[in-house]
Amino acid sequence: REAGLDQARELRAHYALPIVGIEPAVKPAAQATRSGIVGILATAGTLQSRKYAELLQRFGQFARVLSQPASGLVEQVEAGDLDGPRTLALLRTCLQPLLDAGADTVVLGCTHYPFLLDSIRAVVGPQVQVIDPGAAVARRVAEVLGEALVGGGTLRCYTSGNAPTQQALMCRLLGEAV
């Protein structure tokens, strides 16, 4: 599971390795919105974090930002249910209040949510821009790792759960053999 936004600082202080976090893309969303209304889809922990409050303070003045906790979506992704009836129902429950309020831009504020991108787009429709901060996080990883990325690398996955089950899930999520 993702570490909360505020936990990233603690992790960096305790471990001598690069830690790159994800944070809701409030600034790009405020710049992209046409209606002036932005929806942030994130976990309750992210929405209650000090870091998120700081983001809203810095960039929330440029648009009306609606924070929407998305209870249950992380569990759906971890179960490998990316587009089933329960997942779509949860997405509709989370996204409809944002749509009803006039949001034309929705930000994915959790590492798990990009796996739901097709389902999210199906629920919000083509008139709503969905911002996935994954590309920005990847660019930051490349900056942090710098030369270590030259020549590629090896993906290693570790789990405290059932290895065959997790391997099957990772293959589904990543679209390649793990």
Short mmCIF file of N, CA and C in Angstrom, two decimals:
data_model
loop_
_atom_site.label_atom_id
_atom_site.label_comp_id
_atom_site.label_asym_id
_atom_site.label_seq_id
_atom_site.Cartn_x
_atom_site.Cartn_y
_atom_site.Cartn_z
N ARG A 1 0.82 -1.19 0.00
CA ARG A 1 0.00 0.00 0.00
C ARG A 1 0.85 1.24 0.00
N GLU A 2 0.25 2.30 -0.48
CA GLU A 2 0.98 3.55 -0.54
C GLU A 2 1.22 4.12 0.85
N ALA A 3 2.34 4.73 1.03
CA ALA A 3 2.58 5.48 2.25
C ALA A 3 1.85 6.80 2.12
N GLY A 4 1.32 7.30 3.22
CA GLY A 4 0.65 8.58 3.19
C GLY A 4 1.63 9.68 2.78
N LEU A 5 1.07 10.79 2.30
CA LEU A 5 1.92 11.89 1.86
C LEU A 5 2.86 12.34 2.96
N ASP A 6 2.37 12.41 4.19
CA ASP A 6 3.20 12.88 5.30
C ASP A 6 4.25 11.84 5.70
N GLN A 7 4.01 10.57 5.42
CA GLN A 7 4.95 9.52 5.79
C GLN A 7 6.20 9.51 4.91
N ALA A 8 6.14 10.07 3.73
CA ALA A 8 7.29 10.07 2.82
C ALA A 8 8.48 10.77 3.47
N ARG A 9 8.23 11.87 4.16
CA ARG A 9 9.33 12.57 4.84
C ARG A 9 9.99 11.68 5.88
N GLU A 10 9.18 10.98 6.65
CA GLU A 10 9.70 10.07 7.67
C GLU A 10 10.52 8.95 7.04
N LEU A 11 10.02 8.39 5.96
CA LEU A 11 10.74 7.32 5.28
C LEU A 11 12.09 7.80 4.76
N ARG A 12 12.11 9.00 4.17
CA ARG A 12 13.37 9.55 3.65
C ARG A 12 14.38 9.75 4.78
N ALA A 13 13.90 10.12 5.97
CA ALA A 13 14.80 10.36 7.10
C ALA A 13 15.39 9.06 7.63
N HIS A 14 14.70 7.95 7.44
CA HIS A 14 15.14 6.68 8.02
C HIS A 14 15.88 5.76 7.06
N TYR A 15 15.72 5.99 5.76
CA TYR A 15 16.31 5.07 4.79
C TYR A 15 17.25 5.81 3.85
N ALA A 16 18.38 5.19 3.59
CA ALA A 16 19.39 5.79 2.70
C ALA A 16 19.16 5.32 1.27
N LEU A 17 17.97 5.56 0.76
CA LEU A 17 17.65 5.23 -0.62
C LEU A 17 16.64 6.25 -1.11
N PRO A 18 16.60 6.44 -2.41
CA PRO A 18 15.67 7.45 -2.93
C PRO A 18 14.22 6.99 -2.77
N ILE A 19 13.39 7.88 -2.28
CA ILE A 19 11.96 7.62 -2.15
C ILE A 19 11.23 8.73 -2.89
N VAL A 20 10.47 8.34 -3.90
CA VAL A 20 9.71 9.29 -4.70
C VAL A 20 8.25 9.04 -4.42
N GLY A 21 7.57 10.06 -3.97
CA GLY A 21 6.16 9.93 -3.63
C GLY A 21 5.26 10.46 -4.74
N ILE A 22 4.00 10.20 -4.57
CA ILE A 22 2.99 10.73 -5.49
C ILE A 22 2.13 11.69 -4.68
N GLU A 23 1.80 12.79 -5.28
CA GLU A 23 0.89 13.72 -4.63
C GLU A 23 -0.13 14.16 -5.67
N PRO A 24 -1.33 14.48 -5.20
CA PRO A 24 -2.35 14.91 -6.17
C PRO A 24 -1.90 16.12 -6.97
N ALA A 25 -2.13 16.09 -8.26
CA ALA A 25 -1.68 17.12 -9.18
C ALA A 25 -2.63 18.31 -9.18
N VAL A 26 -2.69 19.00 -8.04
CA VAL A 26 -3.60 20.12 -7.89
C VAL A 26 -3.23 21.27 -8.83
N LYS A 27 -1.95 21.59 -8.92
CA LYS A 27 -1.52 22.71 -9.76
C LYS A 27 -1.86 22.48 -11.24
N PRO A 28 -1.46 21.34 -11.84
CA PRO A 28 -1.82 21.13 -13.25
C PRO A 28 -3.32 21.10 -13.47
N ALA A 29 -4.07 20.58 -12.51
CA ALA A 29 -5.53 20.52 -12.66
C ALA A 29 -6.12 21.92 -12.64
N ALA A 30 -5.64 22.76 -11.74
CA ALA A 30 -6.13 24.14 -11.66
C ALA A 30 -5.82 24.89 -12.96
N GLN A 31 -4.71 24.56 -13.58
CA GLN A 31 -4.34 25.20 -14.85
C GLN A 31 -5.16 24.65 -16.02
N ALA A 32 -5.59 23.39 -15.93
CA ALA A 32 -6.27 22.73 -17.04
C ALA A 32 -7.78 22.93 -17.07
N THR A 33 -8.38 23.19 -15.92
CA THR A 33 -9.84 23.24 -15.86
C THR A 33 -10.41 24.38 -16.70
N ARG A 34 -11.53 24.10 -17.35
CA ARG A 34 -12.26 25.11 -18.10
C ARG A 34 -13.42 25.66 -17.26
N SER A 35 -13.98 24.80 -16.42
CA SER A 35 -15.12 25.20 -15.60
C SER A 35 -14.70 25.89 -14.31
N GLY A 36 -13.41 25.74 -13.96
CA GLY A 36 -12.94 26.29 -12.69
C GLY A 36 -13.18 25.36 -11.52
N ILE A 37 -13.64 24.14 -11.82
CA ILE A 37 -13.94 23.17 -10.76
C ILE A 37 -13.13 21.90 -11.03
N VAL A 38 -12.36 21.50 -10.02
CA VAL A 38 -11.47 20.35 -10.10
C VAL A 38 -11.86 19.34 -9.04
N GLY A 39 -11.87 18.08 -9.40
CA GLY A 39 -12.11 17.01 -8.43
C GLY A 39 -10.84 16.24 -8.16
N ILE A 40 -10.58 15.98 -6.89
CA ILE A 40 -9.42 15.18 -6.49
C ILE A 40 -9.95 13.86 -5.94
N LEU A 41 -9.61 12.78 -6.59
CA LEU A 41 -10.00 11.44 -6.16
C LEU A 41 -8.79 10.82 -5.45
N ALA A 42 -8.92 10.59 -4.15
CA ALA A 42 -7.77 10.11 -3.38
C ALA A 42 -8.26 9.31 -2.17
N THR A 43 -7.32 8.69 -1.49
CA THR A 43 -7.66 7.98 -0.27
C THR A 43 -7.93 9.00 0.84
N ALA A 44 -8.67 8.57 1.85
CA ALA A 44 -8.97 9.46 2.98
C ALA A 44 -7.67 9.93 3.64
N GLY A 45 -6.69 9.04 3.75
CA GLY A 45 -5.41 9.40 4.36
C GLY A 45 -4.71 10.52 3.62
N THR A 46 -4.72 10.45 2.30
CA THR A 46 -4.11 11.51 1.49
C THR A 46 -4.85 12.82 1.69
N LEU A 47 -6.17 12.78 1.67
CA LEU A 47 -6.96 14.00 1.78
C LEU A 47 -6.85 14.64 3.16
N GLN A 48 -6.49 13.85 4.17
CA GLN A 48 -6.35 14.38 5.53
C GLN A 48 -4.91 14.77 5.87
N SER A 49 -4.00 14.59 4.94
CA SER A 49 -2.59 14.83 5.22
C SER A 49 -2.23 16.32 5.22
N ARG A 50 -1.18 16.62 5.93
CA ARG A 50 -0.66 17.98 5.97
C ARG A 50 -0.16 18.40 4.59
N LYS A 51 0.49 17.50 3.89
CA LYS A 51 1.02 17.79 2.56
C LYS A 51 -0.11 18.18 1.59
N TYR A 52 -1.24 17.49 1.65
CA TYR A 52 -2.37 17.82 0.79
C TYR A 52 -2.92 19.20 1.15
N ALA A 53 -3.01 19.49 2.44
CA ALA A 53 -3.47 20.81 2.88
C ALA A 53 -2.54 21.90 2.34
N GLU A 54 -1.25 21.63 2.33
CA GLU A 54 -0.28 22.59 1.78
C GLU A 54 -0.50 22.79 0.28
N LEU A 55 -0.77 21.70 -0.44
CA LEU A 55 -1.03 21.81 -1.88
C LEU A 55 -2.26 22.67 -2.15
N LEU A 56 -3.32 22.44 -1.36
CA LEU A 56 -4.54 23.23 -1.52
C LEU A 56 -4.29 24.70 -1.23
N GLN A 57 -3.50 24.95 -0.23
CA GLN A 57 -3.18 26.32 0.14
C GLN A 57 -2.41 27.03 -0.98
N ARG A 58 -1.47 26.31 -1.59
CA ARG A 58 -0.64 26.90 -2.63
C ARG A 58 -1.36 27.07 -3.96
N PHE A 59 -2.17 26.06 -4.34
CA PHE A 59 -2.73 26.07 -5.69
C PHE A 59 -4.25 26.07 -5.75
N GLY A 60 -4.91 25.85 -4.63
CA GLY A 60 -6.37 25.79 -4.60
C GLY A 60 -7.06 27.10 -4.86
N GLN A 61 -6.34 28.20 -4.78
CA GLN A 61 -6.95 29.50 -5.03
C GLN A 61 -7.24 29.73 -6.51
N PHE A 62 -6.65 28.90 -7.37
CA PHE A 62 -6.82 29.08 -8.81
C PHE A 62 -8.02 28.32 -9.37
N ALA A 63 -8.66 27.50 -8.53
CA ALA A 63 -9.84 26.75 -8.95
C ALA A 63 -10.58 26.30 -7.69
N ARG A 64 -11.83 25.96 -7.85
CA ARG A 64 -12.58 25.34 -6.75
C ARG A 64 -12.19 23.86 -6.74
N VAL A 65 -11.57 23.42 -5.66
CA VAL A 65 -11.06 22.05 -5.57
C VAL A 65 -11.98 21.25 -4.65
N LEU A 66 -12.53 20.18 -5.20
CA LEU A 66 -13.41 19.28 -4.46
C LEU A 66 -12.64 18.01 -4.13
N SER A 67 -12.53 17.71 -2.86
CA SER A 67 -11.80 16.52 -2.41
C SER A 67 -12.77 15.37 -2.23
N GLN A 68 -12.51 14.26 -2.90
CA GLN A 68 -13.41 13.11 -2.85
C GLN A 68 -12.67 11.86 -2.38
N PRO A 69 -12.96 11.42 -1.14
CA PRO A 69 -12.36 10.15 -0.70
C PRO A 69 -12.96 9.00 -1.50
N ALA A 70 -12.12 8.04 -1.85
CA ALA A 70 -12.54 6.93 -2.70
C ALA A 70 -12.38 5.62 -1.94
N SER A 71 -13.19 5.44 -0.96
CA SER A 71 -13.13 4.25 -0.12
C SER A 71 -13.41 2.99 -0.93
N GLY A 72 -12.52 2.01 -0.78
CA GLY A 72 -12.71 0.71 -1.41
C GLY A 72 -12.00 0.51 -2.74
N LEU A 73 -11.54 1.57 -3.38
CA LEU A 73 -10.91 1.41 -4.69
C LEU A 73 -9.55 0.73 -4.61
N VAL A 74 -8.77 1.06 -3.60
CA VAL A 74 -7.46 0.42 -3.44
C VAL A 74 -7.65 -1.09 -3.32
N GLU A 75 -8.62 -1.49 -2.53
CA GLU A 75 -8.88 -2.92 -2.33
C GLU A 75 -9.31 -3.59 -3.64
N GLN A 76 -10.09 -2.89 -4.46
CA GLN A 76 -10.51 -3.45 -5.74
C GLN A 76 -9.32 -3.68 -6.66
N VAL A 77 -8.41 -2.70 -6.69
CA VAL A 77 -7.21 -2.87 -7.52
C VAL A 77 -6.38 -4.03 -7.00
N GLU A 78 -6.19 -4.09 -5.69
CA GLU A 78 -5.38 -5.16 -5.12
C GLU A 78 -6.02 -6.53 -5.30
N ALA A 79 -7.32 -6.57 -5.51
CA ALA A 79 -8.01 -7.83 -5.81
C ALA A 79 -7.99 -8.13 -7.31
N GLY A 80 -7.45 -7.19 -8.11
CA GLY A 80 -7.39 -7.39 -9.55
C GLY A 80 -8.69 -7.07 -10.26
N ASP A 81 -9.65 -6.48 -9.57
CA ASP A 81 -10.95 -6.14 -10.17
C ASP A 81 -10.89 -4.69 -10.65
N LEU A 82 -10.52 -4.52 -11.90
CA LEU A 82 -10.33 -3.19 -12.46
C LEU A 82 -11.57 -2.66 -13.17
N ASP A 83 -12.47 -3.54 -13.57
CA ASP A 83 -13.61 -3.09 -14.34
C ASP A 83 -14.88 -3.90 -14.09
N GLY A 84 -14.92 -4.58 -12.98
CA GLY A 84 -16.10 -5.37 -12.64
C GLY A 84 -17.24 -4.51 -12.12
N PRO A 85 -18.41 -5.11 -11.94
CA PRO A 85 -19.58 -4.35 -11.49
C PRO A 85 -19.37 -3.62 -10.16
N ARG A 86 -18.72 -4.26 -9.20
CA ARG A 86 -18.49 -3.61 -7.90
C ARG A 86 -17.56 -2.41 -8.06
N THR A 87 -16.50 -2.57 -8.84
CA THR A 87 -15.56 -1.47 -9.06
C THR A 87 -16.25 -0.31 -9.76
N LEU A 88 -17.02 -0.60 -10.80
CA LEU A 88 -17.73 0.46 -11.52
C LEU A 88 -18.75 1.16 -10.62
N ALA A 89 -19.40 0.41 -9.76
CA ALA A 89 -20.36 1.01 -8.82
C ALA A 89 -19.64 1.93 -7.83
N LEU A 90 -18.49 1.49 -7.33
CA LEU A 90 -17.71 2.35 -6.42
C LEU A 90 -17.26 3.62 -7.14
N LEU A 91 -16.80 3.47 -8.36
CA LEU A 91 -16.36 4.64 -9.13
C LEU A 91 -17.51 5.61 -9.36
N ARG A 92 -18.67 5.11 -9.70
CA ARG A 92 -19.82 5.99 -9.90
C ARG A 92 -20.16 6.73 -8.61
N THR A 93 -20.12 6.01 -7.49
CA THR A 93 -20.42 6.63 -6.19
C THR A 93 -19.42 7.74 -5.87
N CYS A 94 -18.15 7.51 -6.17
CA CYS A 94 -17.11 8.50 -5.87
C CYS A 94 -17.11 9.67 -6.86
N LEU A 95 -17.34 9.38 -8.12
CA LEU A 95 -17.19 10.39 -9.15
C LEU A 95 -18.44 11.23 -9.40
N GLN A 96 -19.61 10.68 -9.16
CA GLN A 96 -20.85 11.41 -9.48
C GLN A 96 -20.96 12.74 -8.72
N PRO A 97 -20.61 12.81 -7.43
CA PRO A 97 -20.68 14.12 -6.76
C PRO A 97 -19.77 15.17 -7.41
N LEU A 98 -18.62 14.74 -7.92
CA LEU A 98 -17.72 15.67 -8.60
C LEU A 98 -18.34 16.15 -9.90
N LEU A 99 -18.93 15.22 -10.64
CA LEU A 99 -19.56 15.57 -11.91
C LEU A 99 -20.77 16.47 -11.67
N ASP A 100 -21.57 16.14 -10.65
CA ASP A 100 -22.76 16.95 -10.33
C ASP A 100 -22.38 18.38 -9.95
N ALA A 101 -21.20 18.54 -9.35
CA ALA A 101 -20.75 19.87 -8.94
C ALA A 101 -20.11 20.65 -10.10
N GLY A 102 -19.96 20.01 -11.26
CA GLY A 102 -19.43 20.71 -12.43
C GLY A 102 -17.95 20.51 -12.69
N ALA A 103 -17.32 19.56 -12.01
CA ALA A 103 -15.89 19.31 -12.25
C ALA A 103 -15.69 18.85 -13.69
N ASP A 104 -14.75 19.48 -14.37
CA ASP A 104 -14.41 19.06 -15.72
C ASP A 104 -13.00 18.48 -15.76
N THR A 105 -12.37 18.42 -14.59
CA THR A 105 -11.03 17.87 -14.46
C THR A 105 -11.00 17.03 -13.20
N VAL A 106 -10.51 15.80 -13.31
CA VAL A 106 -10.41 14.90 -12.15
C VAL A 106 -8.96 14.44 -12.05
N VAL A 107 -8.43 14.53 -10.84
CA VAL A 107 -7.05 14.13 -10.57
C VAL A 107 -7.04 12.79 -9.86
N LEU A 108 -6.17 11.89 -10.31
CA LEU A 108 -5.97 10.61 -9.63
C LEU A 108 -4.91 10.84 -8.56
N GLY A 109 -5.31 10.72 -7.29
CA GLY A 109 -4.41 11.04 -6.18
C GLY A 109 -3.96 9.83 -5.40
N CYS A 110 -3.80 8.70 -6.07
CA CYS A 110 -3.37 7.47 -5.40
C CYS A 110 -2.61 6.62 -6.42
N THR A 111 -1.59 5.94 -5.95
CA THR A 111 -0.78 5.10 -6.84
C THR A 111 -1.59 3.98 -7.49
N HIS A 112 -2.67 3.57 -6.87
CA HIS A 112 -3.48 2.47 -7.39
C HIS A 112 -4.42 2.91 -8.52
N TYR A 113 -4.84 4.16 -8.51
CA TYR A 113 -5.92 4.60 -9.40
C TYR A 113 -5.59 4.58 -10.89
N PRO A 114 -4.34 4.76 -11.31
CA PRO A 114 -4.08 4.66 -12.75
C PRO A 114 -4.46 3.30 -13.35
N PHE A 115 -4.48 2.26 -12.54
CA PHE A 115 -4.91 0.96 -13.04
C PHE A 115 -6.40 0.96 -13.37
N LEU A 116 -7.12 1.95 -12.84
CA LEU A 116 -8.56 2.08 -13.08
C LEU A 116 -8.87 3.13 -14.15
N LEU A 117 -7.86 3.62 -14.81
CA LEU A 117 -8.02 4.75 -15.73
C LEU A 117 -9.10 4.51 -16.78
N ASP A 118 -9.11 3.35 -17.42
CA ASP A 118 -10.13 3.08 -18.44
C ASP A 118 -11.53 3.10 -17.83
N SER A 119 -11.68 2.51 -16.65
CA SER A 119 -12.99 2.49 -15.98
C SER A 119 -13.40 3.89 -15.55
N ILE A 120 -12.44 4.67 -15.05
CA ILE A 120 -12.74 6.04 -14.64
C ILE A 120 -13.20 6.85 -15.84
N ARG A 121 -12.49 6.72 -16.95
CA ARG A 121 -12.88 7.45 -18.17
C ARG A 121 -14.26 7.02 -18.66
N ALA A 122 -14.57 5.74 -18.51
CA ALA A 122 -15.90 5.27 -18.92
C ALA A 122 -16.99 5.91 -18.07
N VAL A 123 -16.71 6.14 -16.79
CA VAL A 123 -17.70 6.74 -15.90
C VAL A 123 -17.82 8.24 -16.13
N VAL A 124 -16.71 8.96 -16.27
CA VAL A 124 -16.78 10.43 -16.38
C VAL A 124 -17.07 10.92 -17.79
N GLY A 125 -16.76 10.11 -18.79
CA GLY A 125 -17.02 10.50 -20.17
C GLY A 125 -15.90 11.35 -20.75
N PRO A 126 -15.96 11.58 -22.06
CA PRO A 126 -14.88 12.27 -22.76
C PRO A 126 -14.78 13.77 -22.45
N GLN A 127 -15.85 14.36 -21.89
CA GLN A 127 -15.83 15.79 -21.61
C GLN A 127 -15.02 16.14 -20.37
N VAL A 128 -14.63 15.13 -19.59
CA VAL A 128 -13.87 15.36 -18.37
C VAL A 128 -12.42 14.91 -18.58
N GLN A 129 -11.51 15.82 -18.29
CA GLN A 129 -10.09 15.49 -18.38
C GLN A 129 -9.67 14.76 -17.10
N VAL A 130 -8.99 13.64 -17.26
CA VAL A 130 -8.48 12.88 -16.11
C VAL A 130 -6.97 13.06 -16.08
N ILE A 131 -6.47 13.55 -14.95
CA ILE A 131 -5.04 13.78 -14.82
C ILE A 131 -4.43 12.66 -13.99
N ASP A 132 -3.56 11.91 -14.64
CA ASP A 132 -2.81 10.83 -14.01
C ASP A 132 -1.39 11.35 -13.79
N PRO A 133 -0.97 11.53 -12.53
CA PRO A 133 0.36 12.08 -12.28
C PRO A 133 1.49 11.08 -12.50
N GLY A 134 1.19 9.91 -13.03
CA GLY A 134 2.21 8.88 -13.22
C GLY A 134 3.40 9.31 -14.05
N ALA A 135 3.15 10.03 -15.15
CA ALA A 135 4.26 10.47 -16.01
C ALA A 135 5.18 11.43 -15.26
N ALA A 136 4.58 12.32 -14.46
CA ALA A 136 5.40 13.27 -13.68
C ALA A 136 6.22 12.52 -12.63
N VAL A 137 5.63 11.51 -12.02
CA VAL A 137 6.36 10.70 -11.03
C VAL A 137 7.50 9.96 -11.72
N ALA A 138 7.25 9.42 -12.90
CA ALA A 138 8.30 8.71 -13.64
C ALA A 138 9.45 9.65 -13.99
N ARG A 139 9.12 10.88 -14.40
CA ARG A 139 10.18 11.85 -14.70
C ARG A 139 11.01 12.15 -13.44
N ARG A 140 10.33 12.26 -12.30
CA ARG A 140 11.03 12.53 -11.04
C ARG A 140 11.93 11.36 -10.67
N VAL A 141 11.46 10.14 -10.87
CA VAL A 141 12.28 8.95 -10.60
C VAL A 141 13.53 8.99 -11.47
N ALA A 142 13.36 9.33 -12.74
CA ALA A 142 14.50 9.42 -13.65
C ALA A 142 15.49 10.48 -13.17
N GLU A 143 14.99 11.61 -12.70
CA GLU A 143 15.88 12.66 -12.16
C GLU A 143 16.64 12.16 -10.94
N VAL A 144 15.92 11.53 -10.03
CA VAL A 144 16.52 11.08 -8.77
C VAL A 144 17.55 9.98 -9.01
N LEU A 145 17.23 9.06 -9.89
CA LEU A 145 18.14 7.95 -10.14
C LEU A 145 19.22 8.29 -11.14
N GLY A 146 18.95 9.26 -11.99
CA GLY A 146 19.94 9.75 -12.95
C GLY A 146 20.63 8.65 -13.72
N GLU A 147 21.94 8.60 -13.58
CA GLU A 147 22.77 7.67 -14.33
C GLU A 147 22.44 6.21 -14.03
N ALA A 148 21.87 5.94 -12.88
CA ALA A 148 21.55 4.55 -12.54
C ALA A 148 20.54 3.95 -13.50
N LEU A 149 19.77 4.80 -14.20
CA LEU A 149 18.77 4.30 -15.14
C LEU A 149 19.35 3.97 -16.50
N VAL A 150 20.53 4.47 -16.80
CA VAL A 150 21.13 4.22 -18.10
C VAL A 150 21.35 2.72 -18.26
N GLY A 151 20.84 2.17 -19.34
CA GLY A 151 21.00 0.74 -19.58
C GLY A 151 19.86 -0.09 -19.03
N GLY A 152 18.84 0.55 -18.46
CA GLY A 152 17.68 -0.19 -17.97
C GLY A 152 17.86 -0.72 -16.57
N GLY A 153 17.05 -1.64 -16.22
CA GLY A 153 17.08 -2.19 -14.87
C GLY A 153 16.25 -3.46 -14.81
N THR A 154 16.08 -3.95 -13.61
CA THR A 154 15.33 -5.18 -13.38
C THR A 154 14.21 -4.89 -12.40
N LEU A 155 13.02 -5.35 -12.72
CA LEU A 155 11.89 -5.21 -11.82
C LEU A 155 11.89 -6.39 -10.86
N ARG A 156 11.87 -6.09 -9.58
CA ARG A 156 11.74 -7.13 -8.56
C ARG A 156 10.55 -6.78 -7.70
N CYS A 157 9.70 -7.74 -7.49
CA CYS A 157 8.51 -7.54 -6.67
C CYS A 157 8.61 -8.42 -5.44
N TYR A 158 8.31 -7.85 -4.31
CA TYR A 158 8.33 -8.57 -3.04
C TYR A 158 6.94 -8.50 -2.43
N THR A 159 6.56 -9.54 -1.74
CA THR A 159 5.25 -9.55 -1.10
C THR A 159 5.31 -10.27 0.24
N SER A 160 4.47 -9.84 1.13
CA SER A 160 4.30 -10.56 2.39
C SER A 160 3.07 -11.45 2.29
N GLY A 161 2.41 -11.40 1.13
CA GLY A 161 1.22 -12.20 0.90
C GLY A 161 1.54 -13.48 0.16
N ASN A 162 0.52 -14.06 -0.42
CA ASN A 162 0.65 -15.30 -1.19
C ASN A 162 1.36 -15.00 -2.50
N ALA A 163 2.57 -15.53 -2.69
CA ALA A 163 3.40 -15.19 -3.85
C ALA A 163 2.72 -15.51 -5.18
N PRO A 164 2.15 -16.71 -5.39
CA PRO A 164 1.51 -16.97 -6.69
C PRO A 164 0.33 -16.03 -6.97
N THR A 165 -0.44 -15.72 -5.95
CA THR A 165 -1.57 -14.81 -6.14
C THR A 165 -1.08 -13.42 -6.50
N GLN A 166 -0.07 -12.95 -5.80
CA GLN A 166 0.48 -11.62 -6.07
C GLN A 166 1.17 -11.57 -7.43
N GLN A 167 1.82 -12.65 -7.81
CA GLN A 167 2.46 -12.69 -9.12
C GLN A 167 1.42 -12.57 -10.23
N ALA A 168 0.32 -13.29 -10.10
CA ALA A 168 -0.75 -13.21 -11.10
C ALA A 168 -1.32 -11.79 -11.15
N LEU A 169 -1.50 -11.17 -9.99
CA LEU A 169 -2.02 -9.80 -9.94
C LEU A 169 -1.06 -8.83 -10.62
N MET A 170 0.22 -8.93 -10.32
CA MET A 170 1.21 -8.03 -10.92
C MET A 170 1.27 -8.21 -12.43
N CYS A 171 1.18 -9.45 -12.90
CA CYS A 171 1.16 -9.69 -14.35
C CYS A 171 -0.04 -8.99 -14.98
N ARG A 172 -1.19 -9.07 -14.33
CA ARG A 172 -2.40 -8.42 -14.86
C ARG A 172 -2.24 -6.91 -14.85
N LEU A 173 -1.78 -6.36 -13.72
CA LEU A 173 -1.68 -4.91 -13.61
C LEU A 173 -0.62 -4.32 -14.55
N LEU A 174 0.50 -5.00 -14.69
CA LEU A 174 1.59 -4.47 -15.50
C LEU A 174 1.53 -4.89 -16.97
N GLY A 175 0.70 -5.90 -17.25
CA GLY A 175 0.57 -6.34 -18.63
C GLY A 175 1.77 -7.07 -19.17
N GLU A 176 2.55 -7.65 -18.27
CA GLU A 176 3.74 -8.39 -18.71
C GLU A 176 4.08 -9.44 -17.65
N ALA A 177 4.93 -10.37 -18.02
CA ALA A 177 5.34 -11.42 -17.09
C ALA A 177 6.17 -10.82 -15.96
N VAL A 178 5.87 -11.27 -14.75
CA VAL A 178 6.60 -10.80 -13.56
C VAL A 178 7.14 -12.01 -12.85
#
